[in-house]
């Protein structure tokens, strides 16, 4: 098994079969030593993509993508600009619904539930699938109100319970110690990195299963980026994280699995270590060695 | 382009900009200076003994004993004037008929003017109108009346090619050789003792009812009416305007019908206000019948229509200016559309919306034409809040217009008119200032 199409398994059943076997010699060294060594097989697949396509009008942004995203691991989606990786990410919590003339084909399911069937409650779905955006986008409200926003709109009004959730979420997002004395301050007064961690806390506060991250560190300085990456490492194992990134070192550092998209198509999907050391596809190799992109 | 040319262009542009600002500041000073100076005359002026007597009688303010004592002193100073008039009346009866006929008319004029100046003599029957019951209450009007007594205005029409030339003829010449001749000199010399002017601060001008068609008292009914009309208009315009703005920005999309709707709203903003006034009369009063005649309610509705396009356009801009990222964040957390609008978009758009509201409030407070047919009356008592539904009320803009054009003795009460203008201008300036402060505060809160 090698290419994405081969990596398919039965809908919602069985372990994800991911092979690290190199099929082509001539592996590439890109100077990253920090690959995870634990076995990845045996994880339950959570998000299943089956010949999934997204069209804007008549143009296909994602074409025939088929792969499984396993539970409680970090999956990176990489590829050059305009390759459809963000579109794919936004399909998972149906944020593409906001774009007129956007339609999908094929199957995309979460935990056995088809995401695009008419019975799906989009509000409930988005409660299950949290999202962190490219630019930190806290609301112009207090730090407390930002984190409490999600629980509040889902009907939580008990002040004490909210305070617990806020504290827990901020601690999970490694922001608590920095802001615990000024929860009433406006969130826009925080630094960019803190704002992004606040957005992660805000997403965690509704207790999602999946966290989607759309280039979460691309607007941040290196130190803040490092903190976000540490945070992702901490959240791994608790949430299923799908992260879109431009930064290949970042993908290599934080992810267990990597999907490479090019011009709307999924070119290769596999263990991060394998993708970065022994890519099977020519295009993958060219991209990660920096020949284009 | 050469560096030299560029520098020169930059400099000349800066110079033109500074010039424009200086010119605007100057014209603002030219405009506001008379309003403030003359308007202040309604609040701070030299009041005569007549003013203090009136204040005591109408409002019960002032020290009664002191006023009585002062009035007695003034009466003493006026004694010789009345004596001379009596002496002249006796003399008039013995004059030869031709002279008597000529002087009798002249004397009647003088007697009326002295009546205006000093009020009725103690013991004389009092006229019904309050303006006839007292003499001149203000020093500036005292001097004007004195001038009329001392000089007769005549027009010389001898040169047919020109307009009549005004000639001031001293009345002491007309009455030369009679018992009345010394009266004029006496009056001029003794006027301060006769009228006893004193600097007076009348801040209650704002809160007193008016008497005898604004001859005396303040402008409280007008202030109250303006207040009801402006805030009443907001009561209708704000909810309607914000809902429309949110609909246009978030729900309407881009169909042909919607752009037609937008065009209509924009054109509505350009409709002359008098048309709104006539529409209000025809629709709210005659067709719908919100009240049987003019009422504050009908006026508020008409004003609401007038400011609605402004509220809608400004609120829509404010809603559209809210970063899309806020909306995305709210939706990604599972907020529905309505929830997103109420909890994120409207709070973030609040500075813009509030600014539009407060500026519209100023506009509604100052508009005249829409309330002529729908809400305003020239004279009236202050009305209570619940009476606003069915009753008309005086209002500042309309009464300023009314005093300037229709009042029978506007020269005597210019100070009231200017006082109203000043009050209205200050009201609108304060509203705009509030808008600026509120906007700054909320933006600061939103920025963190």
XYZ file of C-alpha atoms in Angstrom:
741
model
C 0.000 0.000 0.000
C 1.395 3.334 -0.876
C -0.675 5.996 -2.573
C -3.621 7.618 -0.970
C -6.098 5.664 -3.028
C -4.618 2.427 -1.793
C -4.664 3.628 1.807
C -8.447 3.497 1.886
C -10.277 1.143 4.182
C -13.871 0.312 4.906
C -16.072 3.211 5.851
C -15.571 3.910 9.539
C -14.188 0.491 10.379
C -10.852 -1.051 11.116
C -7.502 0.490 11.736
C -5.877 2.883 9.333
C -3.327 1.086 7.323
C -0.338 3.287 6.881
C 2.802 1.940 5.471
C 6.223 3.414 5.868
C 7.713 1.267 3.131
C 9.754 3.229 0.674
C 9.015 2.257 -2.877
C 11.528 4.510 -4.527
C 15.141 4.835 -3.545
C 16.919 8.146 -3.197
C 15.514 9.467 0.037
C 15.777 13.088 1.021
C 17.290 14.524 4.151
C 15.870 17.809 5.203
C 17.529 18.042 8.542
C 14.648 17.105 10.783
C 15.400 14.563 13.473
C 12.340 15.004 15.625
C 10.001 12.439 14.119
C 7.685 10.507 16.353
C 8.582 6.883 16.699
C 5.482 5.348 18.222
C 3.410 3.059 15.996
C 0.552 4.844 14.280
C -1.388 1.916 13.019
C -4.237 0.673 15.137
C -5.748 4.130 15.602
C -9.448 4.405 14.863
C -10.129 6.494 11.744
C -12.342 9.458 12.625
C -12.673 11.493 9.461
C -13.135 9.577 6.256
C -12.805 11.257 2.896
C -14.098 9.287 -0.101
C -13.620 10.723 -3.597
C -14.419 14.023 -2.007
C -14.488 17.099 -4.279
C -15.285 20.748 -3.625
C -16.277 23.078 -6.452
C -16.431 26.854 -6.527
C -18.862 27.313 -9.365
C -17.397 24.983 -11.998
C -13.782 25.099 -10.820
C -12.739 22.224 -8.603
C -10.770 23.338 -5.551
C -10.460 19.802 -4.171
C -10.694 16.843 -6.537
C -11.383 13.238 -5.619
C -9.586 13.207 -2.292
C -9.701 9.888 -0.469
C -7.947 9.296 2.836
C -8.626 8.606 6.504
C -7.702 10.907 9.344
C -7.182 8.873 12.508
C -8.393 9.792 15.934
C -6.312 11.777 18.446
C -3.323 12.286 16.221
C -1.997 15.347 14.462
C -2.496 15.291 10.720
C -0.787 17.959 8.647
C -2.082 19.069 5.276
C 0.631 20.634 3.152
C 0.942 21.908 -0.362
C 1.608 25.062 -2.364
C -0.771 28.037 -2.291
C -4.080 27.388 -3.991
C -3.748 23.606 -3.771
C -7.061 23.225 -1.976
C -5.725 22.378 1.455
C -7.634 25.170 3.251
C -10.757 24.368 1.272
C -10.509 20.764 2.402
C -10.043 21.867 6.011
C -13.042 24.165 5.856
C -15.136 21.387 4.368
C -14.754 19.437 7.599
C -16.716 21.960 9.685
C -18.707 23.205 6.695
C -17.382 26.745 6.865
C -17.494 26.651 3.069
C -21.256 26.954 3.400
C -20.681 30.683 3.838
C -19.356 30.906 0.280
C -22.068 31.186 -2.327
C -21.853 28.817 -5.332
C -19.758 26.339 -3.383
C -20.811 22.678 -3.671
C -19.338 19.294 -2.809
C -19.298 15.806 -4.303
C -18.293 12.475 -2.868
C -18.303 11.499 0.758
C -16.884 13.105 3.849
C -17.797 11.645 7.189
C -16.982 12.252 10.800
C -17.371 9.460 13.306
C -19.578 7.557 10.878
C -21.863 10.505 10.201
C -22.005 11.875 6.656
C -21.180 15.578 7.032
C -23.151 16.660 3.989
C -26.361 14.731 4.504
C -29.396 16.986 4.946
C -29.964 15.749 8.497
C -26.713 17.249 9.743
C -27.136 20.016 12.300
C -24.376 22.402 11.309
C -24.408 24.072 14.730
C -23.882 20.724 16.469
C -21.202 19.820 13.939
C -19.254 22.990 14.581
C -19.507 22.328 18.291
C -17.774 19.006 17.627
C -15.236 20.463 15.203
C -13.440 23.524 16.555
C -11.396 25.783 14.338
C -8.390 28.050 14.727
C -7.754 30.534 11.953
C -4.691 31.871 10.206
C -4.902 35.282 11.829
C -5.722 35.380 15.538
C -9.340 36.556 15.642
C -10.436 37.042 19.232
C -13.667 38.979 19.673
C -13.356 42.559 20.897
C -14.515 41.393 24.304
C -12.816 40.498 27.555
C -10.560 37.443 27.758
C -13.162 35.730 29.922
C -16.023 36.493 27.538
C -13.996 35.220 24.599
C -13.477 31.810 26.133
C -16.982 31.708 27.587
C -18.548 32.656 24.247
C -18.937 29.115 22.943
C -20.383 27.592 26.149
C -22.709 30.579 26.462
C -24.215 30.255 23.000
C -24.770 26.604 23.710
C -26.892 27.488 26.689
C -24.491 27.577 29.630
C -25.305 30.417 31.994
C -24.076 29.231 35.389
C -21.376 31.714 36.317
C -19.385 29.292 38.481
C -19.418 26.534 35.868
C -18.378 29.041 33.188
C -15.468 30.183 35.322
C -14.347 26.563 35.643
C -14.547 26.018 31.911
C -12.638 29.226 31.224
C -9.882 28.309 33.667
C -9.620 24.761 32.344
C -9.554 25.883 28.711
C -6.967 28.582 29.336
C -4.798 26.099 31.211
C -5.127 23.609 28.362
C -4.079 26.371 25.973
C -1.086 27.247 28.184
C -2.303 30.793 28.626
C -3.713 30.711 32.140
C -0.608 31.854 33.987
C -0.216 34.866 31.723
C -3.789 36.127 31.940
C -5.279 34.833 35.187
C -5.045 38.260 36.840
C -6.651 40.138 33.981
C -9.482 38.029 32.671
C -11.613 41.149 32.397
C -9.193 42.913 30.066
C -9.911 43.235 26.384
C -8.541 40.294 24.433
C -7.233 42.609 21.720
C -4.688 43.920 24.223
C -2.853 40.569 24.165
C 0.132 39.883 21.922
C -0.404 38.037 18.655
C 0.824 34.730 20.044
C -1.293 35.078 23.168
C -4.294 35.940 21.015
C -3.811 32.782 18.999
C -3.567 30.676 22.133
C -6.710 32.423 23.369
C -8.431 31.379 20.139
C -7.325 27.813 20.806
C -8.712 28.069 24.346
C -11.940 29.449 22.921
C -12.192 26.500 20.550
C -11.398 24.003 23.320
C -14.043 25.498 25.617
C -16.894 23.858 23.701
C -15.173 20.467 24.116
C -14.788 19.529 20.465
C -13.475 16.211 19.232
C -11.625 17.720 16.324
C -9.508 20.855 16.132
C -8.948 22.327 12.701
C -6.009 24.707 12.434
C -5.635 26.818 9.325
C -1.997 27.946 9.292
C -2.268 28.862 12.984
C 1.267 30.220 13.281
C 1.784 31.925 9.943
C 1.047 35.393 11.343
C 3.253 34.932 14.423
C 6.895 35.505 15.268
C 9.224 32.482 15.762
C 8.915 32.416 19.560
C 5.144 32.491 19.492
C 5.199 29.890 16.741
C 7.297 27.629 18.956
C 4.788 28.020 21.776
C 1.879 27.136 19.489
C 3.782 24.077 18.314
C 4.448 23.028 21.913
C 0.773 23.494 22.593
C -0.188 21.292 19.648
C 2.120 18.617 21.012
C 0.378 18.871 24.380
C -3.096 18.678 22.869
C -2.172 15.642 20.817
C -3.712 12.531 22.255
C -6.730 14.445 23.486
C -8.032 15.969 20.278
C -7.913 14.950 16.663
C -5.957 17.808 15.136
C -5.880 18.668 11.453
C -3.409 21.423 10.680
C -2.876 23.177 7.392
C 0.562 24.665 7.108
C 2.888 26.254 4.629
C 5.842 25.584 6.794
C 7.237 22.118 6.101
C 9.503 22.103 9.125
C 6.442 22.787 11.191
C 4.550 19.920 9.598
C 7.525 17.676 10.262
C 7.814 18.825 13.871
C 4.208 18.642 14.971
C 2.411 16.030 12.890
C 2.084 12.277 12.918
C 0.651 12.055 9.446
C 0.983 14.285 6.431
C -1.236 14.757 3.417
C 0.257 16.486 0.398
C -2.161 18.308 -1.919
C -1.238 19.646 -5.313
C -3.629 21.465 -7.644
C -6.642 20.177 -5.801
C -5.621 16.553 -5.774
C -4.295 14.507 -2.912
C -0.899 13.353 -4.144
C 0.356 11.454 -1.166
C -0.718 10.598 2.345
C 1.310 8.776 4.919
C 3.351 8.942 8.066
C 5.148 12.209 8.334
C 8.494 10.522 8.732
C 7.981 8.593 5.545
C 6.704 11.598 3.588
C 9.695 13.676 4.538
C 12.347 11.012 4.235
C 11.143 8.618 1.567
C 8.348 10.233 -0.427
C 6.846 7.896 -2.975
C 5.737 10.528 -5.438
C 7.961 12.692 -7.582
C 5.792 15.803 -6.908
C 6.030 15.321 -3.151
C 9.747 15.092 -3.355
C 10.004 18.175 -5.523
C 7.807 20.125 -3.141
C 9.517 19.227 0.085
C 12.950 19.730 -1.363
C 11.847 23.186 -2.393
C 11.882 22.753 -6.137
C 8.527 24.517 -6.325
C 5.905 25.889 -3.994
C 9.356 64.989 -12.047
C 12.234 66.833 -10.532
C 12.754 66.972 -6.808
C 12.386 70.760 -6.842
C 9.030 70.650 -8.574
C 7.825 67.965 -6.230
C 8.843 69.931 -3.159
C 7.147 73.001 -4.553
C 3.934 71.091 -5.264
C 3.982 69.596 -1.781
C 4.417 73.006 -0.209
C 1.704 74.674 -2.232
C -0.683 71.851 -1.437
C 0.030 72.218 2.280
C -0.464 75.966 2.003
C -3.836 75.569 0.260
C -4.911 73.085 2.930
C -3.976 75.410 5.762
C -5.703 78.297 4.031
C -8.895 76.278 3.684
C -8.869 75.347 7.357
C -8.231 78.934 8.450
C -11.071 80.166 6.227
C -13.421 77.576 7.664
C -12.459 78.459 11.224
C -13.006 82.140 10.447
C -16.420 81.595 8.913
C -17.364 79.480 11.894
C -16.389 82.343 14.196
C -18.314 84.808 12.046
C -21.332 82.535 12.185
C -21.237 81.590 15.838
C -20.110 84.881 17.336
C -23.418 86.780 16.862
C -25.406 83.710 17.874
C -23.507 83.426 21.121
C -23.262 87.137 21.883
C -26.863 88.005 21.071
C -28.220 84.734 22.400
C -26.494 85.406 25.696
C -28.682 88.522 25.942
C -31.630 86.312 26.826
C -29.793 85.007 29.864
C -27.721 87.989 31.023
C -29.035 91.508 30.571
C -29.759 94.737 32.399
C -33.220 94.415 33.865
C -35.226 97.445 34.937
C -37.450 97.890 37.964
C -40.330 96.862 35.726
C -38.610 93.518 35.181
C -38.279 92.963 38.901
C -41.922 93.868 39.499
C -43.000 91.489 36.762
C -40.803 88.711 38.119
C -42.368 89.175 41.525
C -45.903 89.183 40.182
C -45.690 86.368 37.592
C -43.237 83.997 39.226
C -43.226 85.123 42.860
C -39.453 85.459 42.758
C -37.455 88.194 44.450
C -37.704 90.059 47.715
C -41.174 91.654 47.772
C -40.300 94.377 50.297
C -37.172 95.401 48.394
C -39.001 95.543 45.073
C -41.772 97.639 46.639
C -39.211 100.055 48.091
C -37.391 100.305 44.767
C -40.638 100.782 42.882
C -41.495 103.637 45.239
C -38.134 105.301 44.457
C -38.760 104.929 40.736
C -42.265 106.299 41.162
C -40.791 109.331 42.904
C -38.425 109.922 39.984
C -41.298 109.537 37.537
C -43.431 112.096 39.400
C -42.139 115.176 37.517
C -42.763 113.465 34.167
C -46.405 112.870 34.996
C -46.746 116.389 36.393
C -45.433 117.896 33.172
C -47.864 115.780 31.153
C -50.776 116.932 33.307
C -49.681 120.531 32.988
C -49.499 120.157 29.212
C -52.953 118.572 29.046
C -54.363 121.621 30.884
C -52.453 123.905 28.521
C -53.741 122.018 25.488
C -57.345 122.894 26.385
C -56.601 126.627 26.193
C -54.674 126.607 22.916
C -55.958 128.140 19.719
C -57.713 125.437 17.668
C -55.201 125.098 14.800
C -52.209 124.569 17.070
C -54.252 122.346 19.357
C -55.215 120.077 16.494
C -51.595 119.749 15.458
C -50.183 119.131 18.912
C -52.935 116.838 20.148
C -51.919 114.099 17.688
C -48.269 114.546 18.516
C -49.030 114.412 22.210
C -51.083 111.241 21.901
C -48.083 109.534 20.302
C -45.785 110.708 23.074
C -48.261 109.606 25.733
C -48.529 106.115 24.235
C -44.744 105.801 24.064
C -44.373 106.915 27.669
C -47.029 104.325 28.556
C -44.893 101.687 26.797
C -41.828 102.858 28.658
C -43.206 103.199 32.154
C -46.275 101.003 32.143
C -49.650 102.126 33.453
C -49.598 104.656 36.298
C -50.457 103.299 39.701
C -54.199 103.456 40.107
C -54.842 103.470 36.365
C -56.917 100.630 34.955
C -54.680 97.750 33.843
C -54.810 96.401 30.308
C -55.644 92.730 29.745
C -52.427 91.714 28.006
C -49.447 91.303 30.277
C -47.288 93.306 27.896
C -49.477 96.336 28.686
C -49.275 95.873 32.428
C -45.593 96.672 32.744
C -43.166 99.132 31.257
C -39.957 98.215 29.508
C -38.317 95.378 31.415
C -34.979 95.427 29.619
C -32.493 98.281 29.455
C -31.829 97.842 25.717
C -35.550 98.126 24.935
C -35.784 101.059 27.371
C -33.183 102.936 25.390
C -34.851 102.156 22.096
C -38.209 103.417 23.388
C -36.561 106.497 24.871
C -35.077 107.241 21.478
C -38.553 107.043 19.939
C -39.846 109.474 22.543
C -37.012 111.946 22.021
C -37.008 111.928 18.231
C -39.746 111.662 15.686
C -38.860 109.705 12.568
C -39.704 111.501 9.352
C -38.984 110.698 5.753
C -37.892 113.368 3.301
C -39.388 112.564 -0.091
C -38.410 115.866 -1.761
C -35.918 114.194 -4.077
C -38.135 111.950 -6.226
C -35.193 110.137 -7.758
C -34.188 108.634 -4.419
C -35.830 106.690 -1.672
C -37.162 108.680 1.243
C -34.397 109.869 3.529
C -34.931 109.273 7.212
C -34.789 112.413 9.323
C -34.816 112.408 13.098
C -36.659 115.415 14.432
C -36.285 116.166 18.152
C -39.705 116.329 19.759
C -38.540 119.031 22.128
C -38.576 121.273 19.025
C -42.103 120.209 18.157
C -43.290 121.069 21.640
C -41.088 124.165 21.991
C -42.621 126.797 24.210
C -45.162 124.437 25.834
C -45.196 122.837 29.264
C -44.059 119.581 27.651
C -40.787 120.941 26.304
C -38.671 120.259 29.416
C -40.032 116.698 29.672
C -37.701 115.345 27.043
C -34.546 116.676 28.590
C -35.715 115.541 31.995
C -36.523 112.048 30.776
C -33.144 111.684 29.112
C -31.263 112.914 32.163
C -33.244 110.913 34.710
C -33.788 107.673 32.784
C -31.526 105.617 35.063
C -33.345 106.805 38.167
C -36.691 106.224 36.494
C -35.981 102.703 35.254
C -33.223 101.589 37.700
C -31.379 99.136 35.392
C -29.361 96.412 37.032
C -27.410 93.453 35.687
C -29.583 90.371 35.881
C -28.874 86.703 35.281
C -31.930 84.839 34.080
C -30.842 81.226 33.748
C -34.422 80.153 34.308
C -35.030 81.376 30.772
C -34.567 77.718 29.870
C -37.073 76.397 32.363
C -39.820 79.041 32.562
C -43.068 78.909 30.710
C -43.636 81.735 28.298
C -46.225 84.460 28.835
C -48.111 86.621 26.394
C -46.688 85.130 23.186
C -43.109 85.073 24.429
C -43.108 88.646 25.680
C -42.054 87.369 29.066
C -40.809 84.175 30.593
C -38.724 81.426 29.070
C -38.690 78.677 26.505
C -39.419 75.535 28.504
C -42.387 74.416 26.350
C -40.198 74.687 23.258
C -37.324 72.791 24.878
C -39.657 70.055 26.031
C -41.349 69.818 22.646
C -38.002 69.575 20.856
C -36.912 66.902 23.297
C -40.071 64.825 22.776
C -39.931 65.177 19.010
C -36.258 64.280 18.673
C -36.299 61.315 21.032
C -39.694 60.208 19.759
C -38.263 60.152 16.247
C -35.393 57.986 17.476
C -37.870 55.605 19.079
C -39.147 54.771 15.603
C -36.024 55.321 13.506
C -33.460 53.384 15.546
C -35.023 49.902 15.711
C -36.322 50.152 12.163
C -33.015 51.517 10.888
C -30.811 48.916 12.559
C -33.019 46.003 11.532
C -33.065 47.243 7.942
C -29.304 47.776 7.963
C -28.641 44.277 9.308
C -31.031 42.810 6.762
C -29.357 44.637 3.886
C -25.846 43.786 5.056
C -26.302 40.193 6.191
C -29.389 38.668 4.620
C -30.383 40.499 1.472
C -27.675 39.335 -0.911
C -27.232 41.063 -4.249
C -30.426 40.746 -6.253
C -31.766 43.476 -8.525
C -34.585 44.128 -6.103
C -32.142 44.760 -3.282
C -30.094 47.245 -5.281
C -33.346 48.995 -6.213
C -34.157 49.126 -2.507
C -30.737 50.611 -1.768
C -31.207 53.248 -4.455
C -34.598 54.142 -2.999
C -33.119 54.583 0.462
C -30.376 56.809 -0.888
C -32.850 58.939 -2.828
C -35.035 59.229 0.246
C -32.112 60.946 1.965
C -32.202 63.643 -0.715
C -35.918 64.438 -0.538
C -36.531 68.014 0.702
C -37.714 68.071 4.284
C -40.845 70.065 3.489
C -41.989 67.121 1.364
C -41.619 64.884 4.399
C -43.705 67.404 6.327
C -46.523 67.334 3.793
C -46.313 63.554 3.571
C -46.564 63.323 7.358
C -49.698 65.458 7.300
C -51.256 63.553 4.419
C -50.315 60.082 5.621
C -49.972 59.965 9.382
C -52.694 62.478 10.244
C -55.171 62.423 7.366
C -54.908 58.817 6.163
C -53.803 56.710 9.109
C -55.172 59.102 11.687
C -52.636 58.599 14.454
C -54.121 61.766 15.961
C -57.046 63.979 15.114
C -54.796 66.925 14.358
C -51.197 67.931 14.828
C -49.489 65.893 17.512
C -46.025 65.190 18.800
C -46.569 61.551 17.810
C -47.258 62.417 14.172
C -44.288 64.794 14.171
C -41.988 62.150 15.636
C -43.024 59.667 12.972
C -42.419 62.205 10.226
C -38.990 63.077 11.638
C -38.230 59.367 11.940
C -38.876 58.947 8.214
C -36.592 61.890 7.553
C -33.621 60.481 9.468
C -34.220 56.825 8.607
C -32.049 56.816 5.438
C -29.135 58.265 7.401
C -29.498 55.688 10.169
C -29.812 52.834 7.673
C -26.854 53.825 5.519
C -24.508 54.565 8.421
C -25.522 51.425 10.323
C -25.110 49.292 7.208
C -21.618 50.712 6.687
C -20.828 49.980 10.333
C -22.086 46.400 10.058
C -20.158 45.819 6.828
C -17.016 47.235 8.419
C -16.990 44.547 11.122
C -14.115 42.197 10.233
C -15.329 38.982 8.592
C -13.000 37.103 10.923
C -15.320 37.832 13.869
C -18.174 36.277 11.988
C -16.088 33.239 11.038
C -14.933 32.795 14.621
C -18.490 32.927 15.958
C -19.764 30.494 13.334
C -16.885 28.089 13.894
C -17.952 27.939 17.539
C -21.421 26.886 16.513
C -23.227 30.215 16.672
C -26.157 30.540 14.302
C -26.549 33.544 12.053
C -28.873 35.423 14.357
C -26.680 34.685 17.355
C -23.592 35.864 15.508
C -25.289 39.131 14.606
C -26.554 39.850 18.102
C -23.533 38.731 20.105
C -20.632 39.719 17.851
C -21.496 41.865 14.845
C -23.814 44.414 16.453
C -21.525 45.061 19.458
C -18.569 45.536 17.136
C -20.598 47.855 14.881
C -21.921 49.838 17.860
C -19.622 52.888 17.574
C -20.727 53.512 14.011
C -24.370 52.883 14.753
C -24.349 55.127 17.830
C -22.696 57.933 15.924
C -25.371 57.777 13.263
C -28.067 57.791 15.930
C -26.739 60.809 17.776
C -26.141 62.793 14.607
C -29.677 61.949 13.501
C -30.901 63.074 16.907
C -29.300 66.461 16.298
C -30.850 66.605 12.871
C -34.310 65.698 14.192
C -34.006 68.319 16.934
C -33.206 71.044 14.411
C -35.583 70.287 11.553
C -38.377 72.799 10.999
C -40.224 71.884 7.846
C -41.373 68.370 8.812
C -43.048 69.588 11.987
C -44.830 72.661 10.600
C -47.853 70.666 9.521
C -47.531 67.711 11.845
C -46.546 68.747 15.334
C -45.684 72.357 16.078
C -47.747 75.218 17.417
C -46.466 78.719 18.033
C -47.742 79.135 21.574
C -48.496 76.495 24.109
C -47.921 75.202 27.569
C -45.412 72.468 28.337
C -47.100 69.120 27.794
C -46.648 65.966 29.830
C -45.090 62.853 28.394
C -48.340 60.970 27.859
C -50.002 63.968 26.246
C -47.472 63.797 23.435
C -49.598 61.095 21.793
C -52.446 63.407 20.933
C -51.291 66.963 21.444
C -49.122 69.379 19.513
C -46.349 71.271 21.234
C -44.171 74.283 20.578
C -40.671 73.343 19.445
C -37.488 75.383 19.152
C -36.895 75.344 15.382
C -40.489 76.123 14.527
C -40.766 78.901 17.134
C -37.563 80.527 15.941
C -39.078 80.659 12.476
C -42.391 81.792 13.874
C -40.895 84.622 15.919
C -38.845 85.783 12.955
C -41.699 85.843 10.485
C -45.097 85.983 12.112
C -44.810 87.521 15.543
C -46.677 90.835 15.792
C -44.011 92.606 17.836
C -40.828 90.742 17.058
C -38.641 93.836 17.562
C -39.521 93.842 21.252
C -38.503 90.237 21.808
C -35.482 89.685 19.585
C -33.646 88.480 22.666
C -36.068 85.554 22.999
C -35.483 84.586 19.393
C -31.722 84.727 19.791
C -31.976 82.890 23.081
C -33.842 80.089 21.305
C -31.271 79.986 18.513
C -28.439 79.792 21.020
C -30.193 77.050 22.963
C -30.822 75.004 19.821
C -27.267 75.438 18.558
C -25.821 74.472 21.931
C -28.172 71.490 22.138
C -27.055 70.200 18.742
C -23.387 70.898 19.480
C -23.682 69.036 22.775
C -25.332 66.099 21.035
C -22.534 65.938 18.490
C -19.957 66.223 21.240
C -21.651 63.332 23.035
C -21.474 61.361 19.796
C -17.741 61.950 19.563
C -17.124 60.995 23.198
C -19.337 57.902 23.117
C -17.735 56.770 19.886
C -14.230 57.276 21.245
C -15.066 55.404 24.430
C -16.631 52.401 22.742
C -13.911 52.195 20.088
C -11.331 52.270 22.843
C -13.132 49.487 24.644
C -13.291 47.454 21.446
C -9.638 48.063 20.634
C -8.545 46.978 24.105
